[in-house]
Coordinates of C-alpha atoms in Angstrom, one line a residue:
Chain A
G314 CA 162.2 123.0 121.8
A315 CA 165.8 122.6 120.7
G316 CA 167.5 118.9 120.4
V317 CA 170.6 117.5 119.5
S318 CA 172.1 119.4 116.8
Q319 CA 175.0 118.3 114.8
S320 CA 177.1 120.2 112.0
P321 CA 178.0 119.8 108.8
R322 CA 175.3 117.7 107.8
Y323 CA 177.3 116.4 104.9
K324 CA 180.9 116.6 104.6
V325 CA 182.9 115.1 101.6
A326 CA 186.7 114.4 102.2
K327 CA 189.4 113.0 100.4
R328 CA 191.2 110.2 101.3
G329 CA 194.1 111.3 103.7
Q330 CA 192.1 114.5 105.0
D331 CA 191.4 115.3 108.9
V332 CA 187.7 116.3 109.5
A333 CA 186.0 117.5 112.5
L334 CA 182.2 116.8 113.6
R335 CA 180.5 118.9 115.5
C336 CA 177.5 117.7 118.1
D337 CA 175.8 120.4 120.5
P338 CA 173.8 118.3 122.9
I339 CA 170.5 119.7 124.4
S340 CA 171.4 121.9 127.2
G341 CA 171.9 120.6 130.6
H342 CA 172.5 116.9 129.6
V343 CA 175.3 115.4 131.3
S344 CA 175.9 112.3 128.9
L345 CA 176.9 112.3 125.6
F346 CA 177.4 109.7 123.1
W347 CA 179.0 108.8 119.3
Y348 CA 177.8 106.5 117.2
Q349 CA 178.4 105.5 113.7
Q350 CA 176.3 104.1 111.3
A351 CA 177.4 102.3 108.3
L352 CA 174.7 102.2 105.3
G353 CA 172.4 99.7 105.9
Q354 CA 173.3 99.0 109.4
G355 CA 172.7 99.6 112.8
P356 CA 174.1 102.8 114.9
E357 CA 177.2 101.2 116.4
F358 CA 178.8 102.8 119.3
L359 CA 182.1 105.0 119.3
T360 CA 182.4 106.7 122.4
Y361 CA 181.0 108.0 125.8
F362 CA 181.0 111.2 127.7
Q363 CA 180.0 112.0 131.0
N364 CA 180.2 115.9 131.2
E365 CA 183.6 116.5 129.7
A366 CA 185.1 113.2 130.9
Q367 CA 185.6 110.2 128.3
L368 CA 184.4 107.9 130.1
D369 CA 184.1 105.2 127.5
K370 CA 186.3 105.2 124.0
S371 CA 186.0 101.0 123.5
G372 CA 184.1 101.8 120.5
L373 CA 186.4 104.0 118.3
P374 CA 188.1 101.8 115.5
S375 CA 191.2 103.3 115.7
D376 CA 193.6 105.8 117.1
R377 CA 193.0 107.9 113.9
F378 CA 189.5 108.6 115.7
F379 CA 189.6 111.0 118.2
A380 CA 186.6 112.4 120.5
E381 CA 186.6 115.5 123.1
R382 CA 184.0 117.5 124.8
P383 CA 186.1 119.9 126.8
E384 CA 183.7 121.8 128.9
G385 CA 181.1 119.5 129.2
S386 CA 178.4 120.6 126.3
V387 CA 179.9 120.5 122.6
S388 CA 181.6 117.7 121.6
T389 CA 183.7 117.0 118.5
L390 CA 184.5 114.0 116.5
K391 CA 187.6 114.1 114.9
I392 CA 189.0 111.7 112.0
Q393 CA 192.5 112.4 111.2
R394 CA 193.7 110.6 107.8
T395 CA 190.5 109.4 106.6
Q396 CA 189.6 106.4 105.0
Q397 CA 187.2 105.3 102.7
E398 CA 186.2 102.8 105.2
D399 CA 185.4 105.9 107.6
S400 CA 182.5 106.7 105.3
A401 CA 179.5 106.6 107.2
V402 CA 176.6 108.9 109.1
Y403 CA 178.1 110.0 112.3
L404 CA 175.2 110.4 115.3
C405 CA 175.4 112.3 118.4
A406 CA 173.0 111.6 121.2
S407 CA 172.7 112.8 124.8
S408 CA 171.0 111.9 127.8
L409 CA 170.1 113.7 130.9
Y410 CA 171.4 111.2 133.1
P411 CA 173.3 108.0 131.9
A412 CA 170.8 105.7 131.9
D413 CA 168.0 108.1 130.8
E414 CA 166.6 108.1 127.2
Q415 CA 169.2 108.9 124.6
F416 CA 168.2 111.7 122.2
F417 CA 170.0 111.7 118.3
G418 CA 170.6 114.5 116.6
P419 CA 170.3 114.0 112.5
G420 CA 173.9 113.0 111.9
T421 CA 176.7 114.2 109.8
R422 CA 177.0 112.1 106.8
L423 CA 180.2 112.1 105.9
T424 CA 181.8 110.7 102.4
V425 CA 185.6 109.8 101.6
L426 CA 186.3 109.5 98.5
Chain B
G471 CA 179.0 89.2 123.7
E472 CA 175.9 90.7 123.5
S473 CA 174.4 90.9 120.1
V474 CA 171.0 92.1 118.5
G475 CA 169.8 90.7 115.2
L476 CA 166.6 91.1 113.5
H477 CA 164.6 88.6 111.6
L478 CA 163.7 90.2 108.2
P479 CA 165.2 93.1 106.4
T480 CA 162.2 94.5 104.8
L481 CA 158.5 94.0 105.6
S482 CA 155.9 95.6 103.3
V483 CA 152.3 95.9 104.4
Q484 CA 148.9 97.6 103.5
E485 CA 147.7 100.7 105.3
G486 CA 145.6 100.0 108.1
D487 CA 146.7 96.6 108.7
N488 CA 149.1 95.6 111.7
S489 CA 152.8 95.0 111.5
I490 CA 154.9 92.9 113.3
I491 CA 158.6 93.4 113.5
N492 CA 160.7 90.6 115.5
C493 CA 164.2 90.7 117.2
A494 CA 166.3 88.6 118.9
Y495 CA 168.8 89.0 121.5
S496 CA 171.8 86.8 122.7
N497 CA 172.7 87.9 126.1
S498 CA 170.6 86.1 129.2
A499 CA 171.8 88.7 131.3
S500 CA 169.9 91.4 129.2
D501 CA 167.4 93.2 130.9
Y502 CA 165.8 96.4 129.3
F503 CA 165.0 96.8 125.7
I504 CA 164.0 99.7 123.5
W505 CA 162.5 99.8 120.0
Y506 CA 163.6 102.8 117.7
K507 CA 162.0 104.5 114.4
Q508 CA 164.9 105.7 112.0
E509 CA 163.5 108.2 109.0
S510 CA 165.5 108.5 106.5
G511 CA 168.3 111.5 106.9
K512 CA 167.1 111.7 110.6
G513 CA 168.3 110.3 114.0
P514 CA 166.8 107.0 115.6
Q515 CA 163.7 108.0 117.8
F516 CA 162.7 106.2 120.8
I517 CA 159.5 104.3 120.3
I518 CA 158.8 102.0 123.5
D519 CA 160.9 100.4 125.9
I520 CA 160.6 97.2 128.1
R521 CA 162.3 96.0 131.0
S522 CA 162.9 92.1 131.9
N523 CA 160.5 92.0 134.8
M524 CA 157.6 92.5 132.0
D525 CA 156.0 90.5 129.2
K526 CA 154.2 93.4 127.4
R527 CA 154.0 97.0 127.5
Q528 CA 151.8 99.2 125.5
G529 CA 152.1 102.5 123.6
Q530 CA 149.9 104.9 121.5
R531 CA 149.6 102.0 118.5
V532 CA 152.6 100.6 119.5
T533 CA 152.7 97.3 121.8
V534 CA 156.3 95.1 122.8
L535 CA 156.3 91.7 123.7
L536 CA 159.3 90.2 125.7
N537 CA 159.9 86.3 125.6
K538 CA 162.5 86.1 128.1
T539 CA 162.7 82.0 127.3
V540 CA 163.4 82.5 123.5
K541 CA 165.2 85.7 124.2
H542 CA 162.9 87.2 121.8
L543 CA 160.9 90.5 121.4
S544 CA 158.7 91.8 119.0
L545 CA 157.1 95.2 118.0
Q546 CA 153.7 95.5 116.7
I547 CA 152.7 99.0 115.2
A548 CA 148.3 98.6 115.1
A549 CA 146.4 100.2 111.9
T550 CA 149.8 100.9 110.2
Q551 CA 149.8 104.5 108.6
P552 CA 152.4 105.7 105.6
G553 CA 153.9 108.0 108.5
D554 CA 155.1 104.9 109.8
S555 CA 157.2 104.1 106.8
A556 CA 160.9 103.7 108.2
V557 CA 163.7 101.2 109.6
Y558 CA 163.0 100.0 113.1
F559 CA 165.4 99.0 115.4
C560 CA 165.2 97.0 118.4
A561 CA 168.4 97.8 120.9
D562 CA 170.0 96.5 124.2
I563 CA 171.5 98.9 126.4
P564 CA 174.0 97.3 128.4
G565 CA 176.3 99.6 130.7
G566 CA 174.5 102.6 129.1
K567 CA 175.6 102.1 125.9
L568 CA 173.3 101.2 122.9
I569 CA 173.8 97.8 121.0
F570 CA 171.6 98.1 117.9
G571 CA 170.4 95.4 115.8
Q572 CA 170.8 95.7 111.7
G573 CA 167.0 97.1 111.1
T574 CA 163.6 96.4 109.5
E575 CA 162.3 98.7 106.7
L576 CA 159.1 98.7 107.1
S577 CA 157.2 99.9 103.7
V578 CA 153.5 100.9 104.1
K579 CA 151.4 100.4 100.8
P580 CA 148.3 103.0 100.7

């Protein structure tokens, strides 16, 4: 069956460029999470959606980071004016209900030059 | 605040041996923990979970032990296989969002 998919898998951006990362959760999953994973570290929570509502964005590192899920399915994480410290793997996860097991996508590796 | 940490960044074992990966946590109120396996180029994959009303939980070749007194949990992998080579994370899940430790990289020598 289809799992969580993310695109692109790899993205190289020049410092100052804007990027958009896409997440397609498992069909019917209510909850969607974004995590950032720096090299050699564990994933760190960025933001959480329940359907189209963004219920928690406490992990977004700056106002350059913006996430949306307008129809309660696909989500986009946008990073404006990228900086080198934004280089990381961005992971998306979805779960059927908020407290259920989270299924992760393969991530998007962002490299900012 | 919450934090979850691991004791060792790397662990190397011989194929067929048992592996033990340790994790410490700081939040006494934590009541649910999950172990994840992450292979290179992939997202974390659920292995096993345990709630605070349990001391031990067993799965297929894996066992998680929870010691609430010293706020410590461990993942035991029996008869470690080359396919077990990966980074292993313990995670706390306060309010539904996962709090991961740094991870232990397990290498299995043939």
